[in-house]
Coordinates of C-alpha atoms in Angstrom, one line a residue:
M426 CA 18.7 34.3 49.2
M427 CA 18.5 34.4 45.2
G428 CA 17.5 37.8 44.1
K429 CA 14.1 37.9 41.6
L430 CA 15.1 37.2 38.2
Y431 CA 14.6 39.6 35.3
C432 CA 14.0 39.2 31.2
C433 CA 17.3 40.1 30.2
A434 CA 16.2 42.1 26.7
T435 CA 17.2 45.4 26.5
N436 CA 14.6 48.0 28.1
C437 CA 12.6 45.1 29.2
H438 CA 12.0 44.9 33.2
N439 CA 9.2 41.9 33.5
Y440 CA 9.7 39.4 36.1
S441 CA 8.1 36.1 36.6
G442 CA 4.4 36.3 37.8
K443 CA 4.2 40.2 36.5
S444 CA 0.7 41.0 35.3
V445 CA 0.9 42.6 31.9
N446 CA -2.6 43.3 30.0
N447 CA -4.4 40.7 32.6
R448 CA -1.6 38.1 31.3
K449 CA 1.2 36.7 33.6
V450 CA 4.7 37.1 32.7
T451 CA 6.7 34.0 32.0
L452 CA 10.4 33.5 32.0
H453 CA 11.9 31.2 29.5
R454 CA 15.7 29.7 29.4
F455 CA 17.5 30.0 26.6
P456 CA 17.2 26.9 23.9
V457 CA 19.6 24.2 24.3
N458 CA 19.9 24.1 20.6
K459 CA 23.3 26.2 19.4
R460 CA 21.3 27.6 16.5
H461 CA 18.0 28.5 18.3
K462 CA 19.9 30.0 20.9
G463 CA 22.6 32.0 18.8
I464 CA 19.2 33.1 16.9
W465 CA 18.0 34.0 20.4
K466 CA 21.2 36.2 21.6
N467 CA 21.4 38.1 18.4
R468 CA 18.1 39.6 18.3
I469 CA 18.1 40.7 21.9
S470 CA 21.3 42.7 20.5
R471 CA 23.2 43.5 23.8
K472 CA 26.6 44.4 23.0
N473 CA 29.4 42.5 24.9
W474 CA 26.8 40.0 26.3
K475 CA 26.5 36.1 26.5
P476 CA 23.9 34.3 28.3
T477 CA 24.3 32.6 31.7
S478 CA 22.9 29.8 33.0
C479 CA 20.7 32.3 34.8
S480 CA 19.6 34.3 31.6
R481 CA 15.7 34.4 31.1
L482 CA 13.6 35.9 28.5
C483 CA 10.2 36.9 29.2
S484 CA 6.7 35.7 27.4
E485 CA 6.0 38.9 25.9
H486 CA 8.7 38.9 23.3
F487 CA 7.0 35.9 21.5
V488 CA 4.3 35.7 18.8
S489 CA 1.6 33.6 21.4
L490 CA 2.4 35.9 23.9
S491 CA 3.2 32.9 26.1
G492 CA 6.2 31.8 25.2
P493 CA 8.0 29.9 22.3
T494 CA 5.5 27.3 20.7
K495 CA 6.8 24.2 18.1
E496 CA 5.6 26.6 15.3
H497 CA 7.3 30.0 16.7
P498 CA 10.0 29.1 18.8
L499 CA 12.0 32.0 18.3
P500 CA 11.5 35.4 20.0
S501 CA 10.3 38.4 17.5
I502 CA 9.0 41.4 19.5
F503 CA 11.8 43.6 21.0
H504 CA 11.7 47.4 21.7
H505 CA 14.6 48.1 19.0
K506 CA 13.1 45.9 16.3
V507 CA 10.3 43.9 15.1
F508 CA 11.1 40.7 12.9
K509 CA 8.9 39.0 10.7
T510 CA 7.8 35.3 11.5
T511 CA 7.5 32.6 9.1
K512 CA 5.0 29.8 9.5
F513 CA 7.2 27.3 7.8
D514 CA 6.3 23.9 9.0
H515 CA 8.7 22.2 11.4
T516 CA 11.6 24.2 10.1
P517 CA 10.8 27.9 12.1
E518 CA 13.4 30.5 11.1
V519 CA 14.8 33.6 10.9
L520 CA 13.7 36.3 8.2
K521 CA 16.4 39.1 7.7
E522 CA 14.0 41.9 6.6
V523 CA 12.7 44.4 9.8
V524 CA 9.1 45.8 9.8
D525 CA 9.4 49.4 9.0
N526 CA 7.5 51.9 11.5
Q527 CA 7.1 49.5 14.2
Q528 CA 9.1 51.2 17.0
E529 CA 6.3 53.6 17.8
H530 CA 3.6 50.9 18.0
I531 CA 5.4 48.8 20.8
K532 CA 6.4 52.0 22.7
D533 CA 2.5 52.5 23.0
G534 CA 1.8 49.2 24.2
S535 CA 0.4 47.4 21.3
G536 CA 0.9 44.0 23.5
S537 CA -2.3 44.8 25.0
E538 CA -4.1 43.6 21.5
T539 CA -5.4 40.3 21.6
S540 CA -3.4 37.8 19.4
Q541 CA -4.8 36.7 16.3
S542 CA -4.2 32.6 15.0
D543 CA -1.4 32.1 12.8
S544 CA -3.9 31.5 9.5
A545 CA -5.9 34.8 9.8
E546 CA -6.3 36.3 6.7
T547 CA -5.5 39.7 5.5
S548 CA -6.4 41.6 2.5
S549 CA -4.1 44.7 3.0
F550 CA -0.2 45.6 3.7
K551 CA -1.3 48.7 5.9
V552 CA -0.9 48.7 9.9
N553 CA -3.3 51.3 11.6
S554 CA -1.9 52.8 14.7
N555 CA -4.4 50.7 17.4
Q556 CA -3.0 47.6 15.5
S557 CA -0.6 45.3 17.7
V558 CA 2.7 44.0 16.9
L559 CA 1.7 40.9 16.8
D560 CA -1.1 41.8 13.9
T561 CA 1.2 42.9 12.4
S562 CA 4.0 40.0 12.4
I563 CA 1.0 37.8 11.3
L564 CA 0.7 40.0 8.3
L565 CA 4.2 39.6 7.5
H566 CA 4.8 36.3 7.8
D567 CA 3.8 34.6 4.3
Y568 CA 6.0 36.9 2.8
C569 CA 9.0 35.6 1.1
G570 CA 12.7 36.3 1.7
Y571 CA 16.2 35.0 3.1
I572 CA 16.6 32.8 5.9
D573 CA 19.4 33.3 7.8
T574 CA 20.7 29.5 8.9
S575 CA 23.1 26.9 9.0
T576 CA 21.1 23.6 9.0
L577 CA 17.2 23.5 7.8
S578 CA 15.5 20.2 9.4
Q579 CA 12.3 19.5 9.0
S580 CA 10.0 16.5 11.2
K581 CA 7.7 14.5 9.1
N582 CA 4.8 12.9 10.6
Q583 CA 5.4 9.0 10.8
F584 CA 4.8 7.3 7.8
T585 CA 2.4 3.9 7.6
Q586 CA 2.5 2.2 4.3
T587 CA 2.1 3.1 0.8
D588 CA 1.4 1.3 -2.7
V589 CA 4.7 0.4 -3.8
L590 CA 5.9 -2.7 -5.4
Q591 CA 6.5 -6.0 -3.8
N592 CA 9.9 -6.0 -3.9
K593 CA 12.9 -4.5 -5.9
S594 CA 12.9 -7.5 -8.6
V595 CA 9.0 -8.1 -8.4
G596 CA 6.6 -5.6 -10.2
I597 CA 3.4 -6.3 -8.3
Q598 CA 1.4 -3.4 -6.9
K599 CA 0.7 -3.9 -3.4
S600 CA 0.5 -2.1 -0.1
E601 CA 3.9 -2.9 1.1
S602 CA 6.1 -1.1 3.5
Y603 CA 8.8 1.3 1.9
S604 CA 11.6 -0.2 4.4
D605 CA 13.2 -2.1 2.0
V606 CA 14.2 0.7 -0.2
S607 CA 15.1 2.8 2.5
E608 CA 17.3 0.4 4.5
N609 CA 18.6 1.7 7.5
N610 CA 16.3 5.1 7.2
D611 CA 13.5 5.3 9.8
V612 CA 11.0 6.8 8.1
S613 CA 9.6 8.4 10.7
S614 CA 12.9 9.9 11.8
N615 CA 13.4 13.8 10.8
I616 CA 14.3 14.9 7.3
T617 CA 17.6 16.4 7.5
C618 CA 19.0 18.8 4.7
D619 CA 22.5 19.1 4.2
K620 CA 24.4 22.1 5.2
T621 CA 24.7 23.6 2.0
T622 CA 24.4 27.5 2.9
S623 CA 24.0 30.1 5.2
T624 CA 21.2 31.7 3.0
T625 CA 18.2 30.1 1.7
F626 CA 15.4 30.8 0.0
I627 CA 11.8 30.3 1.1
P628 CA 9.6 29.6 -2.3
F629 CA 6.7 30.7 -2.9
L630 CA 5.0 27.0 -3.1
T631 CA 6.9 24.4 -0.5
I632 CA 6.1 21.0 0.0
E633 CA 4.4 21.8 3.7
D634 CA 1.5 24.3 1.8
I635 CA 0.5 21.5 -0.3
K636 CA -2.4 19.6 2.0
Q637 CA -5.0 18.1 -0.3
D638 CA -3.5 18.8 -3.8
I639 CA -0.4 16.6 -3.5
S640 CA -1.5 14.3 -6.8
F641 CA -2.0 17.2 -8.7
Y642 CA 1.1 18.4 -7.9
T643 CA 3.1 15.4 -7.9
G644 CA 1.3 12.8 -9.1
L645 CA 1.7 10.7 -6.4
P646 CA -1.2 9.3 -4.2
N647 CA -0.4 11.0 -1.3
K648 CA 2.3 12.6 1.1
E649 CA 3.4 9.6 2.7
T650 CA 4.5 8.3 -0.7
F651 CA 6.2 11.8 -1.3
Y652 CA 8.4 11.7 1.5
L653 CA 8.9 7.8 1.3
L654 CA 10.4 8.3 -2.7
F655 CA 12.4 11.4 -1.0
E656 CA 14.0 9.7 1.6
H657 CA 14.7 6.7 -0.9
L658 CA 16.1 9.5 -3.6
S659 CA 18.1 11.6 -0.5
V660 CA 20.3 8.7 0.2
Y661 CA 22.2 8.9 -3.3
Y662 CA 21.5 12.2 -3.8
K663 CA 23.6 13.3 -1.1
C664 CA 26.5 10.9 -2.5
E665 CA 26.2 12.1 -6.3
V666 CA 25.1 15.4 -6.4
S667 CA 27.1 18.4 -5.6
D668 CA 26.7 21.3 -3.2
V669 CA 27.0 23.6 -6.0
L670 CA 25.4 24.5 -9.2
G671 CA 27.5 26.3 -11.8
G672 CA 30.2 27.5 -8.8
R673 CA 27.2 29.0 -6.8
P674 CA 25.6 27.2 -3.3
R675 CA 22.2 25.9 -3.7
K676 CA 19.4 28.0 -2.2
L677 CA 17.0 25.4 -2.0
R678 CA 15.9 22.4 0.3
E679 CA 16.6 18.8 -1.4
V680 CA 12.8 18.5 -1.0
D681 CA 12.1 21.6 -2.6
E682 CA 13.9 20.6 -5.6
F683 CA 12.5 17.1 -5.3
L684 CA 8.7 18.7 -5.5
M685 CA 9.7 21.6 -8.3
V686 CA 11.0 18.1 -10.6
L687 CA 8.2 16.7 -10.1
M688 CA 5.6 19.6 -10.5
R689 CA 7.5 19.8 -13.9
L690 CA 6.9 16.4 -15.2
R691 CA 3.2 16.7 -13.6
L692 CA 2.2 19.7 -14.8
G693 CA 4.3 20.3 -17.8
L694 CA 5.4 23.8 -16.4
L695 CA 8.2 25.7 -18.5
I696 CA 11.4 26.1 -16.5
Q697 CA 11.0 29.8 -16.9
D698 CA 7.5 29.4 -14.8
L699 CA 9.1 27.2 -12.2
A700 CA 12.0 29.3 -11.5
Q701 CA 9.9 32.4 -10.6
R702 CA 7.7 30.0 -8.3
F703 CA 11.2 28.8 -6.4
N704 CA 12.9 32.2 -6.7
I705 CA 15.8 31.0 -8.7
S706 CA 17.3 31.7 -12.0
P707 CA 16.1 29.5 -15.0
S708 CA 19.5 28.3 -15.5
T709 CA 19.6 26.9 -11.9
C710 CA 16.4 25.4 -12.7
S711 CA 17.3 23.5 -15.6
K712 CA 20.5 22.2 -14.0
I713 CA 18.6 21.2 -10.9
F714 CA 15.6 19.3 -12.9
N715 CA 18.4 17.4 -15.4
E716 CA 20.3 16.6 -12.2
W717 CA 17.4 14.9 -10.3
L718 CA 16.2 13.1 -13.7
N719 CA 19.0 11.2 -14.2
L720 CA 19.0 10.5 -10.0
M721 CA 15.7 9.1 -10.6
Y722 CA 16.1 7.3 -13.9
E723 CA 19.1 5.8 -12.4
H724 CA 17.7 4.7 -9.0
L725 CA 14.1 4.2 -9.7
E726 CA 14.7 1.2 -12.0
F727 CA 13.5 -1.3 -9.4
L728 CA 9.8 0.5 -9.8
V729 CA 9.8 -1.1 -13.7
A730 CA 11.1 -4.8 -12.7
W731 CA 10.6 -7.7 -14.9
P732 CA 8.5 -10.0 -12.6
D733 CA 9.2 -13.8 -12.4
R734 CA 6.6 -15.8 -14.0
N735 CA 5.4 -17.4 -11.1
V736 CA 5.1 -14.1 -9.1
I737 CA 2.6 -13.2 -12.6
K738 CA 0.6 -16.2 -12.3
E739 CA -0.1 -15.8 -8.4
N740 CA -1.4 -12.5 -8.9
M741 CA -3.0 -13.0 -12.1
P742 CA -6.7 -11.8 -12.3
D743 CA -9.3 -14.4 -12.6
S744 CA -10.3 -13.2 -16.2
F745 CA -6.5 -13.7 -17.4
K746 CA -6.5 -17.2 -15.4
R747 CA -9.6 -18.4 -17.4
R748 CA -8.7 -17.3 -21.0
Y749 CA -4.9 -16.6 -21.1
P750 CA -2.9 -18.4 -18.2
N751 CA 0.3 -17.9 -19.5
C752 CA -0.1 -14.4 -20.2
R753 CA 3.1 -12.6 -19.6
V754 CA 2.7 -8.9 -20.7
I755 CA 0.3 -7.0 -22.7
I756 CA 1.7 -4.7 -24.6
D757 CA 1.2 -1.3 -26.3
C758 CA 2.8 1.4 -28.5
T759 CA 2.2 4.9 -28.3
E760 CA 3.3 8.2 -29.8
I761 CA 4.3 11.3 -28.5
Y762 CA 4.0 14.6 -30.3
T763 CA 7.2 16.7 -30.9
E764 CA 8.6 19.4 -32.7
T765 CA 9.7 19.7 -36.4
P766 CA 13.6 19.1 -36.6
Q767 CA 15.8 20.9 -38.6
S768 CA 17.6 18.2 -40.6
L769 CA 15.5 16.5 -43.7
S770 CA 16.6 13.1 -42.8
N771 CA 15.4 13.6 -38.9
K772 CA 11.9 14.7 -40.7
G773 CA 12.0 11.6 -42.6
R774 CA 12.2 9.7 -39.9
M775 CA 10.3 11.1 -37.3
Y776 CA 7.2 11.7 -39.4
S777 CA 4.4 9.6 -38.5
D778 CA 2.1 8.4 -41.0
Y779 CA -0.4 7.3 -38.4
K780 CA -0.5 10.7 -36.1
S781 CA 0.4 12.9 -39.4
H782 CA 3.2 14.6 -37.4
M783 CA 6.2 14.5 -35.8
T784 CA 6.9 12.1 -33.2
W785 CA 8.2 9.9 -30.9
K786 CA 7.3 6.2 -30.3
V787 CA 7.7 3.7 -27.2
L788 CA 6.8 0.6 -26.6
I789 CA 5.2 0.3 -22.9
G790 CA 4.2 -3.1 -21.0
I791 CA 1.9 -4.1 -18.6
S792 CA 1.6 -7.2 -16.5
P793 CA -1.8 -8.2 -15.9
N794 CA -2.6 -7.1 -13.0
G795 CA -1.9 -3.7 -14.3
V796 CA 1.7 -2.7 -13.3
I797 CA 4.4 -1.4 -15.7
T798 CA 6.9 -3.7 -16.0
H799 CA 8.6 -2.7 -19.8
V800 CA 9.4 0.4 -20.9
S801 CA 11.5 0.6 -24.4
D802 CA 13.8 3.9 -25.0
L803 CA 11.7 6.1 -27.5
W804 CA 12.1 5.9 -31.3
S805 CA 11.3 7.9 -34.2
G806 CA 7.6 7.8 -35.3
S807 CA 8.4 6.2 -38.6
T808 CA 9.4 3.1 -37.0
S809 CA 7.0 0.0 -37.1
D810 CA 5.3 -0.9 -34.0
K811 CA 7.7 -4.7 -34.9
Q812 CA 11.1 -2.6 -35.3
V813 CA 10.4 -1.1 -31.8
T814 CA 9.4 -4.4 -30.3
K815 CA 12.9 -6.1 -31.3
L816 CA 14.6 -3.0 -30.9
S817 CA 13.2 -3.0 -27.0
K818 CA 14.4 -6.1 -26.3
L819 CA 11.1 -7.9 -25.1
I820 CA 11.5 -11.1 -26.6
E821 CA 14.2 -11.7 -24.6
K822 CA 12.7 -11.4 -21.6
C823 CA 10.1 -13.8 -22.2
E824 CA 10.4 -17.5 -21.7
P825 CA 9.2 -20.5 -23.7
G826 CA 5.3 -20.8 -22.9
D827 CA 5.0 -17.5 -22.0
A828 CA 2.2 -15.3 -24.1
I829 CA 2.4 -11.6 -25.4
M830 CA -1.1 -9.8 -25.7
G831 CA -0.9 -7.1 -28.1
D832 CA -3.0 -5.2 -30.9
K833 CA -3.3 -6.3 -34.4
G834 CA -0.5 -3.9 -35.6
F835 CA 1.8 -6.2 -33.7
L836 CA 2.6 -8.6 -36.8
I837 CA 5.7 -10.2 -34.5
A838 CA 4.5 -14.2 -34.7
D839 CA 8.0 -14.4 -36.6
L840 CA 9.9 -13.0 -33.6
C841 CA 7.7 -15.0 -31.0
T842 CA 6.9 -18.6 -32.5
P843 CA 11.1 -19.5 -33.1
N844 CA 11.3 -18.6 -29.2
G845 CA 8.3 -21.0 -28.2
I846 CA 6.6 -17.8 -27.7
H847 CA 2.6 -17.5 -27.9
L848 CA 1.1 -14.6 -29.4
I849 CA -1.9 -13.2 -28.5
I850 CA -3.5 -10.7 -31.1
P851 CA -7.2 -10.4 -32.3
P852 CA -7.9 -12.1 -35.9
L853 CA -7.1 -10.6 -39.0
K854 CA -9.6 -10.8 -41.8
K855 CA -9.2 -13.1 -44.3
H856 CA -12.4 -13.2 -46.6
G857 CA -13.8 -9.8 -45.9
R858 CA -15.1 -10.3 -42.6
L859 CA -14.4 -12.1 -39.5
T860 CA -16.4 -15.3 -38.3
K861 CA -18.5 -15.7 -35.2
C862 CA -15.6 -17.0 -33.5
E863 CA -13.4 -14.7 -34.7
V864 CA -15.6 -11.7 -33.3
E865 CA -16.0 -13.2 -29.9
K866 CA -12.1 -13.8 -29.6
T867 CA -11.8 -10.1 -30.4
R868 CA -14.0 -9.0 -28.0
R869 CA -12.4 -10.9 -25.4
I870 CA -9.1 -9.6 -26.3
A871 CA -10.4 -6.2 -26.3
N872 CA -11.7 -6.6 -22.8
L873 CA -8.4 -7.3 -21.3
R874 CA -6.4 -5.2 -23.3
I875 CA -8.1 -2.0 -22.0
H876 CA -6.2 -2.5 -19.0
V877 CA -3.0 -1.5 -21.0
E878 CA -5.1 1.7 -22.2
R879 CA -5.8 2.4 -18.9
A880 CA -2.2 2.6 -18.5
M881 CA -1.1 4.8 -20.9
E882 CA -3.9 7.1 -19.8
R883 CA -1.5 7.6 -16.3
I884 CA 1.2 8.2 -18.3
K885 CA -0.1 10.8 -20.6
N886 CA -1.8 12.4 -17.3
F887 CA 1.5 14.1 -16.7
R888 CA 1.6 16.8 -18.8
I889 CA 5.6 16.9 -19.4
I890 CA 4.6 14.7 -22.5
Q891 CA 1.2 16.2 -23.5
G892 CA 0.9 18.3 -26.4
V893 CA 4.1 19.1 -28.5
V894 CA 7.2 18.3 -26.7
P895 CA 10.2 20.5 -27.6
I896 CA 12.9 19.1 -29.8
S897 CA 15.6 20.1 -27.3
L898 CA 14.3 17.6 -24.7
H899 CA 14.7 14.7 -27.4
D900 CA 18.4 13.9 -25.7
K901 CA 16.1 13.3 -22.1
M902 CA 12.7 11.8 -23.6
S903 CA 13.6 8.4 -22.8
K904 CA 14.2 9.3 -19.5
I905 CA 11.6 11.1 -18.2
V906 CA 9.2 8.7 -20.0
F907 CA 10.6 5.7 -17.7
V908 CA 10.8 7.9 -14.8
V909 CA 6.7 8.5 -15.4
C910 CA 6.2 5.2 -15.8
A911 CA 7.9 4.4 -12.4
L912 CA 5.8 7.2 -10.5
C913 CA 2.9 5.6 -12.3
N914 CA 3.5 2.2 -10.2
L915 CA 3.2 4.1 -7.3
M916 CA -0.4 5.0 -8.0
P917 CA -3.2 2.5 -6.8
P918 CA -3.4 -0.9 -8.5
L919 CA -5.1 -0.4 -12.0
I920 CA -6.9 -3.7 -11.3
Q921 CA -8.4 -4.5 -7.6
S922 CA -7.9 -7.8 -6.5

């Protein structure tokens, strides 16, 4: 007959069924997961001892007082030490720091106190003598510290559908599955971070902390889109990005690096600010941003695709079909303020007479249904709209019979006509005033061109290109604007069918 099993923790004599403060003690086997099993063993802290198939740990050593849970699978409460816990969704880990002066609370029978929910808020770090160890543990669970781990993994909810383009070669916004761009990656599977280091930071802000404001922080419409985009990029990240930064192991999870980069783009946060938020050095933060920017620029190209003429016509709104059925693209230039360069020659090139400021100029083209389909490189502010159009090679993308709609500043008829392309712009004044027909045509074009203005507004909502952009970003701005346009194409369609 087998003897009674007892808890294997030091100075604990609990057994299954024992009543402790009106709670029945339960015994629990060691986890199969090797990492969690090792953490259990280390926390029990018995010298020269290894757990066997008969080893059990009682429920009184867990935050829930009923055994391991999904949120807190690791034991925290012991006679020799009380460990901080962290409510780190889908990635419960060990915080190294030890709670001071907890031993006497345990010896005084603090387990008799009623457990509180993990979401309980506290306004003080002070621990009273009648507070339970559980209360103290909860007080500390939000504090930032090191994680002692070899692998980080997080299980995400199953993703359904999001607003992405129809496929990699077609720039039409529809509600489609992301499986085309994350081939062989089941979107309902776990997002597993590579084994990069044995010590990983928990930043003050993680993607798990963002519940409802994902659009505010990233510019993406929802978390499903965020994770789908991360899944797509993480495939290339593993192949192209080194595990070290300047000789130092990476401290952030890949998903938190991605969040940090999107926050810089969307909120325009400075490197120093992001470094503080994510507990890394400014130089590391800058390197991470540059790496992810290059990665996104290379592998989000399909989101700003030049669609086939037939696809344009199939998805053309009725307002265009009636008046301009051959319209292929609506174009406009926007200017981005920047600092004054030191070089006199650069000052002359970058000064914009229209804005009376140093600027960069970029040409944006959208399809009739509101999808960004063309983004030029950035040019100096003094470059004319005609020059930017020619240099961006937009004309070469169009086919004979196509029509380009633009503002009256796009005097590019001499570029379009030889290629069989029709130019749709408001009529110019010939005799000091417009005729009634010309006024009506101007109104119709303005009503249709409003969509390109709305697209520009979406782009400018990414604060990294608002205000006066530092001249130090001049070599990255073309990539930044392109990536921002790609992210805008993941938003809900500008024109509803």
